[in-house]
Structures are given as C-alpha cells and as structure tokens.
CSV table of C-alpha atoms in Angstrom, one decimal:
chain,number,residue,atom,x,y,z
A,148,UNK,CA,5.5,26.5,11.6
A,149,UNK,CA,4.6,28.7,14.5
A,150,UNK,CA,5.2,32.0,12.7
A,151,UNK,CA,4.4,31.8,9.0
A,152,UNK,CA,5.6,34.6,6.8
A,153,UNK,CA,4.0,36.1,3.7
A,154,UNK,CA,6.2,33.9,1.5
A,155,UNK,CA,4.8,30.8,3.2
A,156,UNK,CA,1.2,31.8,2.5
A,157,UNK,CA,2.0,32.5,-1.1
A,158,UNK,CA,3.5,29.0,-1.4
A,159,UNK,CA,0.5,27.5,0.3
A,160,UNK,CA,-1.8,29.2,-2.2
A,161,UNK,CA,0.3,28.1,-5.1
A,162,UNK,CA,0.1,24.5,-3.9
A,163,UNK,CA,-3.7,24.7,-3.5
A,164,UNK,CA,-4.0,26.1,-7.0
A,165,UNK,CA,-1.9,23.3,-8.3
A,166,UNK,CA,-4.0,20.7,-6.5
A,167,UNK,CA,-7.2,22.3,-7.8
A,168,UNK,CA,-5.9,22.3,-11.4
A,169,UNK,CA,-4.8,18.7,-11.3
A,170,UNK,CA,-7.6,17.0,-9.4
A,171,UNK,CA,-8.5,14.9,-12.5
A,172,UNK,CA,-5.0,13.7,-13.0
A,173,UNK,CA,-3.8,10.4,-11.6
A,174,UNK,CA,-1.7,7.3,-12.1
A,175,UNK,CA,-3.1,4.8,-14.6
A,176,UNK,CA,-2.3,1.3,-13.4
A,177,UNK,CA,-3.1,-1.3,-16.0
A,178,UNK,CA,-2.4,-4.9,-16.4
A,179,UNK,CA,0.4,-5.7,-18.9
A,180,UNK,CA,-0.8,-7.5,-22.0
A,181,UNK,CA,2.0,-10.0,-21.5
A,182,UNK,CA,1.4,-10.6,-17.8
A,183,UNK,CA,4.8,-9.1,-16.9
A,184,UNK,CA,6.0,-6.5,-14.4
A,185,UNK,CA,7.6,-3.5,-16.1
A,186,UNK,CA,9.6,-0.9,-14.2
A,187,UNK,CA,11.4,2.3,-15.2
A,188,UNK,CA,14.4,3.8,-13.4
A,189,UNK,CA,15.8,7.3,-13.7
A,190,UNK,CA,18.0,9.6,-11.6
A,191,UNK,CA,18.0,13.4,-11.5
A,192,UNK,CA,21.8,13.4,-11.0
A,193,UNK,CA,22.5,17.1,-11.7
A,194,UNK,CA,19.9,18.6,-9.3
A,195,UNK,CA,22.1,18.3,-6.2
A,196,UNK,CA,24.7,21.0,-6.4
A,197,UNK,CA,26.5,19.6,-3.3
A,198,UNK,CA,27.1,16.1,-4.8
A,199,UNK,CA,27.1,16.1,-8.6
A,200,UNK,CA,28.3,12.5,-9.1
A,201,UNK,CA,28.7,11.2,-12.6
A,202,UNK,CA,25.4,10.5,-14.4
A,203,UNK,CA,26.3,6.8,-14.9
A,204,UNK,CA,27.0,6.3,-11.3
A,205,UNK,CA,23.8,8.0,-10.2
A,206,UNK,CA,21.7,6.2,-12.8
A,207,UNK,CA,23.2,2.8,-11.8
A,208,UNK,CA,22.4,3.4,-8.1
A,209,UNK,CA,18.9,4.2,-9.2
A,210,UNK,CA,18.8,1.0,-11.3
A,211,UNK,CA,20.1,-1.1,-8.4
A,212,UNK,CA,17.4,0.4,-6.1
A,213,UNK,CA,14.7,-0.6,-8.6
A,214,UNK,CA,16.2,-4.1,-8.9
A,215,UNK,CA,16.1,-4.4,-5.2
A,216,UNK,CA,12.4,-3.4,-5.2
A,217,UNK,CA,11.6,-5.8,-8.0
A,218,UNK,CA,13.3,-8.6,-6.0
A,219,UNK,CA,11.2,-7.8,-3.0
A,220,UNK,CA,8.0,-7.7,-5.1
A,221,UNK,CA,8.9,-11.0,-6.7
A,222,UNK,CA,9.4,-12.7,-3.3
A,223,UNK,CA,6.1,-11.2,-2.1
A,224,UNK,CA,4.2,-12.5,-5.2
A,225,UNK,CA,5.9,-15.9,-4.7
A,226,UNK,CA,4.7,-16.1,-1.1
A,227,UNK,CA,1.2,-15.2,-2.4
A,228,UNK,CA,1.5,-18.1,-4.9
A,229,UNK,CA,1.2,-15.6,-7.8
A,230,UNK,CA,4.0,-16.0,-10.3
A,231,UNK,CA,5.2,-13.8,-13.1
A,232,UNK,CA,7.0,-14.9,-16.1
A,233,UNK,CA,10.7,-14.2,-15.7
A,234,UNK,CA,12.6,-11.9,-16.2
A,235,UNK,CA,10.9,-8.7,-15.2
A,236,UNK,CA,11.7,-5.9,-17.6
A,237,UNK,CA,13.5,-2.8,-16.3
A,238,UNK,CA,13.8,0.2,-18.6
A,239,UNK,CA,16.6,2.7,-18.2
A,240,UNK,CA,17.3,5.8,-20.4
A,241,UNK,CA,21.1,5.9,-19.7
A,242,UNK,CA,22.8,3.7,-22.3
A,243,UNK,CA,26.1,3.6,-20.4
A,244,UNK,CA,24.3,2.2,-17.4
A,245,UNK,CA,22.6,-0.5,-19.5
A,246,UNK,CA,25.9,-1.5,-21.1
A,247,UNK,CA,27.5,-1.6,-17.7
A,248,UNK,CA,25.1,-4.3,-16.6
A,249,UNK,CA,26.3,-6.7,-19.4
A,250,UNK,CA,30.0,-5.7,-19.4
A,251,UNK,CA,31.8,-8.1,-17.0
A,252,UNK,CA,34.9,-6.0,-16.8
A,253,UNK,CA,35.2,-3.7,-13.8
A,254,UNK,CA,36.6,-0.3,-14.5
A,255,UNK,CA,38.4,2.1,-12.1
A,256,UNK,CA,35.4,4.5,-12.4
A,257,UNK,CA,33.0,1.8,-11.0
A,258,UNK,CA,34.6,1.3,-7.7
A,259,UNK,CA,31.9,3.3,-5.9
A,260,UNK,CA,29.1,1.2,-7.3
A,261,UNK,CA,30.9,-2.2,-7.2
A,262,UNK,CA,28.5,-3.8,-4.7
A,263,UNK,CA,25.5,-2.6,-6.7
A,264,UNK,CA,27.1,-3.9,-9.9
A,265,UNK,CA,27.5,-7.4,-8.4
A,266,UNK,CA,24.0,-7.3,-7.0
A,267,UNK,CA,22.4,-6.3,-10.4
A,268,UNK,CA,24.5,-8.8,-12.4
A,269,UNK,CA,23.5,-11.6,-10.0
A,270,UNK,CA,19.8,-10.8,-10.5
A,271,UNK,CA,20.3,-10.7,-14.3
A,272,UNK,CA,22.1,-14.1,-14.2
A,273,UNK,CA,19.2,-15.5,-12.1
A,274,UNK,CA,16.9,-14.2,-14.8
A,275,UNK,CA,15.0,-12.1,-12.4
A,276,UNK,CA,15.4,-8.9,-14.4
A,277,UNK,CA,16.1,-7.9,-18.0
A,278,UNK,CA,17.6,-4.4,-18.3
A,279,UNK,CA,16.7,-2.6,-21.5
A,280,UNK,CA,17.4,0.8,-22.9
A,281,UNK,CA,14.6,3.3,-23.5
A,282,UNK,CA,15.1,6.6,-25.4
A,283,UNK,CA,14.8,9.7,-23.2
A,284,UNK,CA,11.6,10.7,-24.9
A,285,UNK,CA,10.0,7.4,-23.8
A,286,UNK,CA,11.2,7.5,-20.2
A,287,UNK,CA,8.0,7.8,-18.2
A,288,UNK,CA,10.0,8.0,-14.9
A,289,UNK,CA,10.9,11.6,-15.9
A,290,UNK,CA,7.5,12.6,-14.7
A,291,UNK,CA,8.6,11.9,-11.2
A,292,UNK,CA,12.3,12.9,-11.3
A,293,UNK,CA,12.7,16.1,-13.3
A,294,UNK,CA,10.9,19.3,-14.1
A,295,UNK,CA,8.7,18.8,-17.2
A,296,UNK,CA,6.8,21.4,-19.2
A,297,UNK,CA,3.0,21.3,-19.4
A,298,UNK,CA,2.8,19.7,-22.8
A,299,UNK,CA,5.0,16.7,-21.6
A,300,UNK,CA,3.1,16.7,-18.2
A,301,UNK,CA,-0.2,16.0,-20.0
A,302,UNK,CA,1.5,13.0,-21.7
A,303,UNK,CA,2.4,11.6,-18.4
C-alpha cells in the first residue's frame, strides 16, 4: 500500500499484538497410535453472504477436497514405499454429509455435487477413506474455519 491510512496502522498493531500473544502456540503433529492418517473436514458455509449454499453441499465439497488431498498423500507415500493401513479416517461434523456418502440414491438436491459424490464414493469403495461423524464439539477443524472464543481457542 502506497498511502496507508490510520485504520491500516491500527490493524497492523492489532496483528502484531496477536502474534506477540500467541508466539508459544503451534500445531502439535504427533504420530497416530494406530499408524493411520486421520483428517478432519469442515466448511464455514454461512460466512459468504454472496453465496450461501446449503450447508450439506458446502460440507460435501469440503469433504471431497480433503478426500482428493488424502488420495494425493496416499500416492506420494506409495511412491516413497511407505504404506499406511487402509482406509484413512476422515471425520466430518455434518451428519447429512456423512450419510450422503453411504446413500447410493441421488437426490435432486445433489445435482451440483454429483461429480464430487461419485469421486468420494469411488474412494470409499476402494477402501482408501472411511468417512465418520464427529460431534461439533470434537471438530478440531473449527479452529481453522470459524471464529472461536478464547476458551475454545486454548483447547485447539
């Protein structure tokens, strides 16, 4: 920005205070006790006021995106001669989305996600992923997708 205003400096100071206060925070990457890859998916579907799609559609697109990333990671590990037991567990907090992965009937409301639906079901049949439901309080992806209060932030 070539001409910063007062509001920009206020925001810069706020960001610096945030960074100073959270310097000891970080992501804790640990090995799973069962030697498995575990993933979480979530979508903040209501935040975009221009495009408030249904929550199930947004959640399913998020799920399909994570399945695609898990597929890529699986192929990378295969090339490195490192194998993981199959299937890889994917947790989702939207029960409708989880049920949609096992229901083989297409509905009129799923026409926008039909390709994603076929892709995810194919990976399930190949036993690459196992989609499971996690209650909203156990959804650790919320720390990256929605605004959380300080008491929940410390949990993450």
